[in-house]
PDB file of C-alpha atoms and ligand atoms in Angstrom:
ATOM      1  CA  UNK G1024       0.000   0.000   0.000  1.00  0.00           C
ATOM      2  CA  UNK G1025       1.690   3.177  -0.642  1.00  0.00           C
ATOM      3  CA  UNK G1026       1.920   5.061   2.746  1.00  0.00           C
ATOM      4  CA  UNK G1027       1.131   8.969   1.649  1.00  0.00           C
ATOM      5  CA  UNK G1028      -2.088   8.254  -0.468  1.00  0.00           C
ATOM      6  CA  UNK G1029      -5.274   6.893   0.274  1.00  0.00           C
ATOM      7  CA  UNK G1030      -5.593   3.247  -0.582  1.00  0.00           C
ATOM      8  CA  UNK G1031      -6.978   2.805  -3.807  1.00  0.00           C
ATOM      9  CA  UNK G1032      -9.600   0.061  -4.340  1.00  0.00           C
ATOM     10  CA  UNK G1033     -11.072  -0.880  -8.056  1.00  0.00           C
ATOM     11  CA  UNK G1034     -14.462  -1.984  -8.072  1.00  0.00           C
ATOM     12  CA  UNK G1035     -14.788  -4.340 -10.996  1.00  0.00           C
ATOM     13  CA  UNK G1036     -18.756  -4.396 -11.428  1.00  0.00           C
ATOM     14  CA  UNK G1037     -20.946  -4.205 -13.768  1.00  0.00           C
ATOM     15  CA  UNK G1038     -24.525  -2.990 -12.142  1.00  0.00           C
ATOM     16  CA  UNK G1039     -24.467   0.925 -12.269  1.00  0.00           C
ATOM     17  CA  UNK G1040     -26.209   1.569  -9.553  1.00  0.00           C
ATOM     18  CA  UNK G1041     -24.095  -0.983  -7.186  1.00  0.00           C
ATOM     19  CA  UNK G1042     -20.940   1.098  -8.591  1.00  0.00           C
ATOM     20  CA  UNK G1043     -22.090   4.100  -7.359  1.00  0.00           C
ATOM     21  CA  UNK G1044     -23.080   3.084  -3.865  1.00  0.00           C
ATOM     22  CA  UNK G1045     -19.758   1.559  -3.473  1.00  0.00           C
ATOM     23  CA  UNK G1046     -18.268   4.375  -4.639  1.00  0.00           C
ATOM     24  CA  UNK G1047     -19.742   6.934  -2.875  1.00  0.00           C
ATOM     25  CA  UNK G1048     -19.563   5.201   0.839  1.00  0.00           C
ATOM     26  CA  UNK G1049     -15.898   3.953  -0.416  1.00  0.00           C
ATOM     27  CA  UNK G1050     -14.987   7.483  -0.945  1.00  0.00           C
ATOM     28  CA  UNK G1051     -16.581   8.963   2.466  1.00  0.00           C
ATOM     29  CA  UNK G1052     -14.252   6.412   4.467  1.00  0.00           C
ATOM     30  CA  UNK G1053     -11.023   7.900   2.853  1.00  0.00           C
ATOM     31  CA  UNK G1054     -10.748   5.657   0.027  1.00  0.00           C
ATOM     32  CA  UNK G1055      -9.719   6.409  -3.674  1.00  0.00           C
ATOM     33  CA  UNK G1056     -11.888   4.456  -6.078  1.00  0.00           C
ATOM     34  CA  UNK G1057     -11.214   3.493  -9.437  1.00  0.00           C
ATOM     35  CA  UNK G1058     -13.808   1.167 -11.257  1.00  0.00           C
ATOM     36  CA  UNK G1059     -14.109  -1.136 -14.152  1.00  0.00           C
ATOM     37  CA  UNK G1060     -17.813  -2.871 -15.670  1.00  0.00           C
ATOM     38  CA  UNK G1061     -16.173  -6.068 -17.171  1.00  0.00           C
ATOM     39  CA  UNK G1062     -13.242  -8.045 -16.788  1.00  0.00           C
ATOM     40  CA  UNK G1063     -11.078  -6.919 -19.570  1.00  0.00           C
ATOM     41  CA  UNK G1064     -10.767  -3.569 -18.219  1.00  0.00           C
ATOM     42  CA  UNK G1065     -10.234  -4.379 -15.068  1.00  0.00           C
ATOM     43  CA  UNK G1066      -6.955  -6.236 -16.104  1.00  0.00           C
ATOM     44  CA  UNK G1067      -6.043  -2.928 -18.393  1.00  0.00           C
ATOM     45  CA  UNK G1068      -6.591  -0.997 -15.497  1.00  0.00           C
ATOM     46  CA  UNK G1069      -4.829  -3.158 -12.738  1.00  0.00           C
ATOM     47  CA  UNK G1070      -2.257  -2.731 -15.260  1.00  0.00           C
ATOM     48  CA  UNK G1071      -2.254   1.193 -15.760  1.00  0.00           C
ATOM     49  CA  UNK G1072      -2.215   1.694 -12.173  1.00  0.00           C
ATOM     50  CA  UNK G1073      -2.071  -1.413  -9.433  1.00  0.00           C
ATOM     51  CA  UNK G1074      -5.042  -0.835  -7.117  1.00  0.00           C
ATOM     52  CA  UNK G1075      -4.190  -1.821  -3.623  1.00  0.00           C
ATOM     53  CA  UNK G1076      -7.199  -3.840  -3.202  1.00  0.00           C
ATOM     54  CA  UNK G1077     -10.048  -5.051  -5.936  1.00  0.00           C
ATOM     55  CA  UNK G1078     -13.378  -5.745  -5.146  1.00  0.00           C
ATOM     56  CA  UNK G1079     -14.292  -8.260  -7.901  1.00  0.00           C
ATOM     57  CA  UNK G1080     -17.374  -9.654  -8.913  1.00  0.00           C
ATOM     58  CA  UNK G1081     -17.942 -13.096  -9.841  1.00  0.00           C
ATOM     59  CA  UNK G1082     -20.781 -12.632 -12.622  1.00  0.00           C
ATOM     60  CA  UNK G1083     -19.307 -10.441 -15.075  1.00  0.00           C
ATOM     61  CA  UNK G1084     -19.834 -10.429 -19.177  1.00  0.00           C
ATOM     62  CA  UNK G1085     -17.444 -12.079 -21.296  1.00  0.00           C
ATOM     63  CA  UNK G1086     -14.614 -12.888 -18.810  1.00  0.00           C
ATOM     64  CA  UNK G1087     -15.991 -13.691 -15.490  1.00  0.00           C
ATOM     65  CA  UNK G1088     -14.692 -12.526 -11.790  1.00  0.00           C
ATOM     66  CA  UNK G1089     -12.777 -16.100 -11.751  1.00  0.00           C
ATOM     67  CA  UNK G1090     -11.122 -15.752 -14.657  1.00  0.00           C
ATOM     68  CA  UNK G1091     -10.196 -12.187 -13.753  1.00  0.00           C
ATOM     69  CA  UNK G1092      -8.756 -13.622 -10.253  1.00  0.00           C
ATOM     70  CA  UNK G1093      -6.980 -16.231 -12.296  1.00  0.00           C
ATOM     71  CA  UNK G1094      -5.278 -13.783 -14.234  1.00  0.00           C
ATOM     72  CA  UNK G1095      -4.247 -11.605 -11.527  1.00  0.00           C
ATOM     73  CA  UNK G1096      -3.176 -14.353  -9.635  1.00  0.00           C
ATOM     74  CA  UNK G1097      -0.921 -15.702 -13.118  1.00  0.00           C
ATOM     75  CA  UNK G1098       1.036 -12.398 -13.452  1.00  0.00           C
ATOM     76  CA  UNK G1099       4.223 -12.153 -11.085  1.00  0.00           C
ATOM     77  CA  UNK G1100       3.509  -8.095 -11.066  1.00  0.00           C
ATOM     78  CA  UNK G1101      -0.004  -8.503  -9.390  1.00  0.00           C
ATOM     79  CA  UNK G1102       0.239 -12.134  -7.594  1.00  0.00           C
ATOM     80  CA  UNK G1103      -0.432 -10.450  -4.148  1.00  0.00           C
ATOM     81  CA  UNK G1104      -2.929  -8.198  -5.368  1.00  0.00           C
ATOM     82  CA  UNK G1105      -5.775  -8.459  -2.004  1.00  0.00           C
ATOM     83  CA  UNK G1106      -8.828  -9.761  -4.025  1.00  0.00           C
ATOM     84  CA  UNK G1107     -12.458  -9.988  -2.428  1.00  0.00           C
ATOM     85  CA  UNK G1108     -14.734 -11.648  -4.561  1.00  0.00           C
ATOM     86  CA  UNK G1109     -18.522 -10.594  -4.524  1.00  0.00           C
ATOM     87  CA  UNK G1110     -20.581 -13.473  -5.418  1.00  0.00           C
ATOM     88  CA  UNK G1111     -24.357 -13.249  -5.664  1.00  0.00           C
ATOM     89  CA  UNK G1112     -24.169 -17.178  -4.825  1.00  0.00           C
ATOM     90  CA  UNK G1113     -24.448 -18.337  -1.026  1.00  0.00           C
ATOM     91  CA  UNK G1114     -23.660 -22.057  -1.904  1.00  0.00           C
ATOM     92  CA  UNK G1115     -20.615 -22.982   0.295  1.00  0.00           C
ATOM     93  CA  UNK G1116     -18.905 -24.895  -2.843  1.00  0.00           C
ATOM     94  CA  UNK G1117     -19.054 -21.770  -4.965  1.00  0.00           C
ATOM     95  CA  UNK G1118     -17.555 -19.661  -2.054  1.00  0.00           C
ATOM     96  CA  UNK G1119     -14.743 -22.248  -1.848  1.00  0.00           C
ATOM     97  CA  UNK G1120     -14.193 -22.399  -5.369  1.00  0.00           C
ATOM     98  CA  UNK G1121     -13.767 -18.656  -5.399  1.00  0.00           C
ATOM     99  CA  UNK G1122     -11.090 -18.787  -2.549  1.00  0.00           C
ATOM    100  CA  UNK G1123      -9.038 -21.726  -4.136  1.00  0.00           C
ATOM    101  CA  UNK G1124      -9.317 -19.290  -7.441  1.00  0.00           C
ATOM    102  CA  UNK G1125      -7.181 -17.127  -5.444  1.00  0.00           C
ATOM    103  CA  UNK G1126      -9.264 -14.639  -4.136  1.00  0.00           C
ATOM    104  CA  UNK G1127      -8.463 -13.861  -0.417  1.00  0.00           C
ATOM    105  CA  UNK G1128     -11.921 -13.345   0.712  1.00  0.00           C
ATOM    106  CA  UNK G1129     -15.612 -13.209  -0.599  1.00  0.00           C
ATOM    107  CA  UNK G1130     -18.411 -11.417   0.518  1.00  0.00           C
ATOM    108  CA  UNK G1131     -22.274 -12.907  -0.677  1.00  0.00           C
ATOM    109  CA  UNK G1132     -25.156 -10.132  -2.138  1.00  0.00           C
ATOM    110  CA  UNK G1133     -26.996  -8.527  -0.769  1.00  0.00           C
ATOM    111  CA  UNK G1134     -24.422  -7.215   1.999  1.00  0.00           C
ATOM    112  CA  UNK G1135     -24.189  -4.377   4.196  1.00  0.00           C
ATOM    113  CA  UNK G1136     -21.439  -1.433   3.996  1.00  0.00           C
ATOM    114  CA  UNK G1137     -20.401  -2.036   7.251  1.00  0.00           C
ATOM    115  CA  UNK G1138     -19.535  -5.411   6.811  1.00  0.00           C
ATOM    116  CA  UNK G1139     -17.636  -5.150   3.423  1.00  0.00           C
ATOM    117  CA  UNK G1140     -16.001  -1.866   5.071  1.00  0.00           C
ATOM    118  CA  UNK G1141     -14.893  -4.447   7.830  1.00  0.00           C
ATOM    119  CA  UNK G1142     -13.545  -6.476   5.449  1.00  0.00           C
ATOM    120  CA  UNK G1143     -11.879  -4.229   3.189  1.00  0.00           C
ATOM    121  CA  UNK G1144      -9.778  -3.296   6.218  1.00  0.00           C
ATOM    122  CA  UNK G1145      -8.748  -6.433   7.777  1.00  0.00           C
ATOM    123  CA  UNK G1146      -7.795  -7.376   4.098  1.00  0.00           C
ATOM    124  CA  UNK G1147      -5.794  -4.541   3.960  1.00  0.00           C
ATOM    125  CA  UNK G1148      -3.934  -4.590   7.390  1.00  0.00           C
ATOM    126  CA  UNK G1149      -3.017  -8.553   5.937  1.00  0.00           C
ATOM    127  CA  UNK G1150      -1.659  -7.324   3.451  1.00  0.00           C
ATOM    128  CA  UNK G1151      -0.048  -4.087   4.202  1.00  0.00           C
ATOM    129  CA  UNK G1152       3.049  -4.819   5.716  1.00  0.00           C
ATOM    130  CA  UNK G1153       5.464  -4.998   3.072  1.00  0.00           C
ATOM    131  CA  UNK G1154       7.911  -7.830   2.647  1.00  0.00           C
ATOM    132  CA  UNK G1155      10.836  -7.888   4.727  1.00  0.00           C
ATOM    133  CA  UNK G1156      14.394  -6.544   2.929  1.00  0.00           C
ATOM    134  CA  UNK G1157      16.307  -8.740   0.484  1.00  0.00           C
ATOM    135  CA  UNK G1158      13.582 -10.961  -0.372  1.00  0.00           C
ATOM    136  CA  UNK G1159      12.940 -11.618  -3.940  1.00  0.00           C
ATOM    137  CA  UNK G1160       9.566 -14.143  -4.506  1.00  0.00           C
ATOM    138  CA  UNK G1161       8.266 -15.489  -7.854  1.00  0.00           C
ATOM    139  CA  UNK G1162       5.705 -18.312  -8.127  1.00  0.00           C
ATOM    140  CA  UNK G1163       6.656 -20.609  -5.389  1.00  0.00           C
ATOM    141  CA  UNK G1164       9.692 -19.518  -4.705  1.00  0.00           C
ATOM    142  CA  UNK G1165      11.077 -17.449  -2.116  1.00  0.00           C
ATOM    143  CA  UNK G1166      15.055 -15.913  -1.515  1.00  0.00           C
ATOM    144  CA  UNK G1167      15.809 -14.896   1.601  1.00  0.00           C
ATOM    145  CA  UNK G1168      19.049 -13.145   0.280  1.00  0.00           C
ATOM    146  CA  UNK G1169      20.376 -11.779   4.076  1.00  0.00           C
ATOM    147  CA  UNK G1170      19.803 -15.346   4.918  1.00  0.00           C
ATOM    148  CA  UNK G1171      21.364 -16.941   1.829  1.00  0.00           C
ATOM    149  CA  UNK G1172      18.055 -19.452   1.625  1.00  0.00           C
ATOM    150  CA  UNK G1173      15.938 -20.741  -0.865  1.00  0.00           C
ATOM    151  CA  UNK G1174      12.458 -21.828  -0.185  1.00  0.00           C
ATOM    152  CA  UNK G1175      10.593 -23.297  -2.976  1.00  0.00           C
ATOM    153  CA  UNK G1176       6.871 -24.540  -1.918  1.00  0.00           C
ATOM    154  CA  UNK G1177       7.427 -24.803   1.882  1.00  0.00           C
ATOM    155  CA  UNK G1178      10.384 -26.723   1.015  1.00  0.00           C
ATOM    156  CA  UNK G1179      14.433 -25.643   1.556  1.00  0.00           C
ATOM    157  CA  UNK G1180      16.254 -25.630  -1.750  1.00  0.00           C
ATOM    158  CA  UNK G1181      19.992 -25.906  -1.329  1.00  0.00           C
ATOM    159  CA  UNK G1182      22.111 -24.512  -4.143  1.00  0.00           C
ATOM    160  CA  UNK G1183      25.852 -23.859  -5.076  1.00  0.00           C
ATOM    161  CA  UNK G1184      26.844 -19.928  -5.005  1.00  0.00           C
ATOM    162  CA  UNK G1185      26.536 -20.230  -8.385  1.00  0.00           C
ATOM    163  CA  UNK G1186      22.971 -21.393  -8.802  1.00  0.00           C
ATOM    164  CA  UNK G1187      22.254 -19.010  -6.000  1.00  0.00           C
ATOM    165  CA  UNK G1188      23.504 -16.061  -8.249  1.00  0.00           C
ATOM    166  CA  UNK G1189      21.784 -17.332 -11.325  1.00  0.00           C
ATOM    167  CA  UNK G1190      18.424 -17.668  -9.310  1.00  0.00           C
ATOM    168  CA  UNK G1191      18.811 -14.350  -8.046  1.00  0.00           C
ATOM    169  CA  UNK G1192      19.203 -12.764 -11.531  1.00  0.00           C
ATOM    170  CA  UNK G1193      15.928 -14.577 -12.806  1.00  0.00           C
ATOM    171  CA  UNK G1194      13.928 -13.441  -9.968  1.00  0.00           C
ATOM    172  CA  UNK G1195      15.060 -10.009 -10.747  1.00  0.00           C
ATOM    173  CA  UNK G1196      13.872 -10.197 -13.978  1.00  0.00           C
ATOM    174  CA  UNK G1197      11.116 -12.593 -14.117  1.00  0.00           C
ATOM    175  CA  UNK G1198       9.789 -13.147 -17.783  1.00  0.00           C
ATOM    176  CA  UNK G1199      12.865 -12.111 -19.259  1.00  0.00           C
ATOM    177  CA  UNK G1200      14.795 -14.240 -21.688  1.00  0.00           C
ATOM    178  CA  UNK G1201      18.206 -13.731 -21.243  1.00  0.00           C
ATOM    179  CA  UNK G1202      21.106 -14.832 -23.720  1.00  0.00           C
ATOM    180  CA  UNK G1203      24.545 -17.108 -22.119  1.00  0.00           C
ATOM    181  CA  UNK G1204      26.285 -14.242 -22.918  1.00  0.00           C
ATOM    182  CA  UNK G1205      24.083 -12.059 -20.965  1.00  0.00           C
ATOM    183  CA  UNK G1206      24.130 -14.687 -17.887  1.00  0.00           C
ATOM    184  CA  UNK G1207      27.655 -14.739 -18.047  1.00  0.00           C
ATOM    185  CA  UNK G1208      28.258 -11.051 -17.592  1.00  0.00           C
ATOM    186  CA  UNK G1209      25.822 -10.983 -14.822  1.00  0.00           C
ATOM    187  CA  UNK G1210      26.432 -14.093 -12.738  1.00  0.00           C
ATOM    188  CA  UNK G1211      30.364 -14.706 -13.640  1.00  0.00           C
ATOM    189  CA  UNK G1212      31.247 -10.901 -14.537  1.00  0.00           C
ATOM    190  CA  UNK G1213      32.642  -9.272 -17.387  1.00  0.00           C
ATOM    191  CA  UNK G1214      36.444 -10.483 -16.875  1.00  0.00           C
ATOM    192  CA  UNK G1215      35.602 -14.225 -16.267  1.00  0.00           C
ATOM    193  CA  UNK G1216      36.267 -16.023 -19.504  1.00  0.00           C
ATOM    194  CA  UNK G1217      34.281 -19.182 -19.884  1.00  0.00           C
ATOM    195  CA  UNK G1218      32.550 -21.315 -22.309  1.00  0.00           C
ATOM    196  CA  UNK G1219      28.812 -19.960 -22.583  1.00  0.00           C
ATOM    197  CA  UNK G1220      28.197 -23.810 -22.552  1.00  0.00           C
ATOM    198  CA  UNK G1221      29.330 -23.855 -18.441  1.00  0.00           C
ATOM    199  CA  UNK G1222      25.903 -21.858 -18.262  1.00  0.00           C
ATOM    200  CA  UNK G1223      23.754 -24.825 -19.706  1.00  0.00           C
ATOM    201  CA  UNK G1224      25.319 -26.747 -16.923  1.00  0.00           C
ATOM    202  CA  UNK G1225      24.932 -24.439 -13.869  1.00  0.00           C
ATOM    203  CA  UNK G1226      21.016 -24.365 -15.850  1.00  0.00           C
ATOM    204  CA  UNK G1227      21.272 -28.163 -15.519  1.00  0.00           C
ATOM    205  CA  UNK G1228      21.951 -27.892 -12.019  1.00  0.00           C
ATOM    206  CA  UNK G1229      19.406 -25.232 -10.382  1.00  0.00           C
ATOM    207  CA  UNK G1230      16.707 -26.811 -12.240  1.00  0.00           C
ATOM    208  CA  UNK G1231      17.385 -29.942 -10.781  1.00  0.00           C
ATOM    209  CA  UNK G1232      17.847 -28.436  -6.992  1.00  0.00           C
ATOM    210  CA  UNK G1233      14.580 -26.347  -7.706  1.00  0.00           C
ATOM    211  CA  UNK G1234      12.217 -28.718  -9.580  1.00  0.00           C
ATOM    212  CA  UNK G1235      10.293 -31.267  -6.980  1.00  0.00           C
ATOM    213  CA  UNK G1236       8.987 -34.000  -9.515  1.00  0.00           C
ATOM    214  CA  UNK G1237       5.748 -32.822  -9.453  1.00  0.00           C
ATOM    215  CA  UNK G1238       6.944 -29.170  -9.682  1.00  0.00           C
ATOM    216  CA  UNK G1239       6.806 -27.332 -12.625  1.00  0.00           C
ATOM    217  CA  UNK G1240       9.779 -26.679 -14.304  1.00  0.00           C
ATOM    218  CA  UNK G1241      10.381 -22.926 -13.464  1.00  0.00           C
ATOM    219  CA  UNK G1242      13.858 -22.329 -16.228  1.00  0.00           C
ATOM    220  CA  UNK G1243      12.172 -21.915 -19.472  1.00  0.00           C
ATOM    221  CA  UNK G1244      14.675 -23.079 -22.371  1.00  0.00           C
ATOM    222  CA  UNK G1245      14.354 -20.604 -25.119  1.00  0.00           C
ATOM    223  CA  UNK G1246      16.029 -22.203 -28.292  1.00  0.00           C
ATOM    224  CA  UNK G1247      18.391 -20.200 -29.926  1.00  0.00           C
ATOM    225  CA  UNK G1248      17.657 -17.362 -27.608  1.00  0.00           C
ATOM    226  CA  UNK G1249      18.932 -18.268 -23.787  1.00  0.00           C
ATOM    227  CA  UNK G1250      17.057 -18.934 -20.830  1.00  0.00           C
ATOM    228  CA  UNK G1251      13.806 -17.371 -18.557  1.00  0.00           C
ATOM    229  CA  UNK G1252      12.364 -17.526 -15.377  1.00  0.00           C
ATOM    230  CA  UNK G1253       8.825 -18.024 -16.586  1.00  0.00           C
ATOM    231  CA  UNK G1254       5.776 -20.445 -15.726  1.00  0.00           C
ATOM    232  CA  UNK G1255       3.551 -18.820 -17.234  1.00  0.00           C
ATOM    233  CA  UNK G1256       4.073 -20.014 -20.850  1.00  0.00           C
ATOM    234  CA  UNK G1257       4.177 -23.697 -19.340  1.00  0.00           C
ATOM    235  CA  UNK G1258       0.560 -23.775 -17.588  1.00  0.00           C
TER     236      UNK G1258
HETATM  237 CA1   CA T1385     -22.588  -8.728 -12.002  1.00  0.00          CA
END
């Protein structure tokens, strides 16, 4: 949440006159609204500016709340985006399905101000502390660089001070393919002279210290190109 301004929460609705309740009690308890009426603008907008809290709804035209949630959940820029999802459903297996869809809470129509109010707030105490120093997360992974520790999936990861160095690069750059060359410079430095093929095996090596067997394979392999952090492209 950024500390000087207002949080700002984007109600992603499509019932007009719902909007403007929300927005007007929103605004009168110090909040900055932004809003979208379907689910392909509220991805646009999430990213124009990244709202520090969206109020989604589940029945939406064309892309619905869950795919929305999906989405925001998919994209390493806006994984920890607080989500509440407002269902008009009260059956207990829809609510659950909306939570394992990623959404951190839910909140069932017809409901009062007060209550979503309440909820907007504890969601946003959760989340508001921001990560501790020298941590880099992507996916399932976490690097607790003061620490010098990997934690993939609740799991410890041990790697070699190279693999640690190559990880660390990726998760600065998630998504981007970079070249051996590239890698080299970065992880070895400019004046080391090696082979670029010592990169496919320090490659070799983190994936193997990373990847569970039923993990999925986080080092994307671009051919001719060099190598990513990326799961996206793989789900
Ligand atoms: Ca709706």
């Amino acid at each position: 949440m950024s500390s000087m301004l207002k949080p700002l929460i984007l109600i992603v609705e499509d019932e007009a006159p719902l909007v403007t309740m929300l927005r007007y009690n929103l605004e009168k308890q110090g909040f900055r609204v932004d809003e979208a009426a379907d689910g392909q603008e509220a991805i646009t907008k999430i990213a124009e500016a990244k709202p520090d809290l969206v109020l989604l709804d589940w029945m939406l035209p064309a892309m619905s709340g869950i795919e929305v949630c999906r989405q925001i959940r998919r994209r390493p820029g806006t994984r920890d985006l607080p989500v509440i999802m407002v269902t008009a459903r009260a059956e207990e297996a829809d609510s659950v399905r909306g939570l394992n869809t990623g959404a951190d809470d839910y909140i069932t129509k017809p409901f009062s101000i007060d209550l979503l109010l309440a909820r907007i707030r504890a969601l946003l105490r959760r989340s508001g502390t921001p990560p501790a120093k020298g941590t880099l997360k992507y996916h399932d992974i976490t690097m607790d660089l003061a620490a010098h520790r990997v934690v993939r999936n609740g799991r410890n990861v041990h790697l070699g001070p190279t693999e640690f160095r190559l990880l660390e690069f990726f998760m600065q750059h998630p998504g981007r393919v970079f070249s051996r060359e590239e890698l080299l410079d970065a992880v070895w430095g400019p004046d080391i002279h090696v082979e670029p093929r010592t990169v496919d095996v320090h490659i070799r090596r983190l994936r193997k210290s990373l990847n569970a067997p039923d993990e999925v394979d986080v080092v994307r392999t671009v051919r001719a190109a060099g190598y990513a952090l990326d799961v996206d492209s793989t789900l």
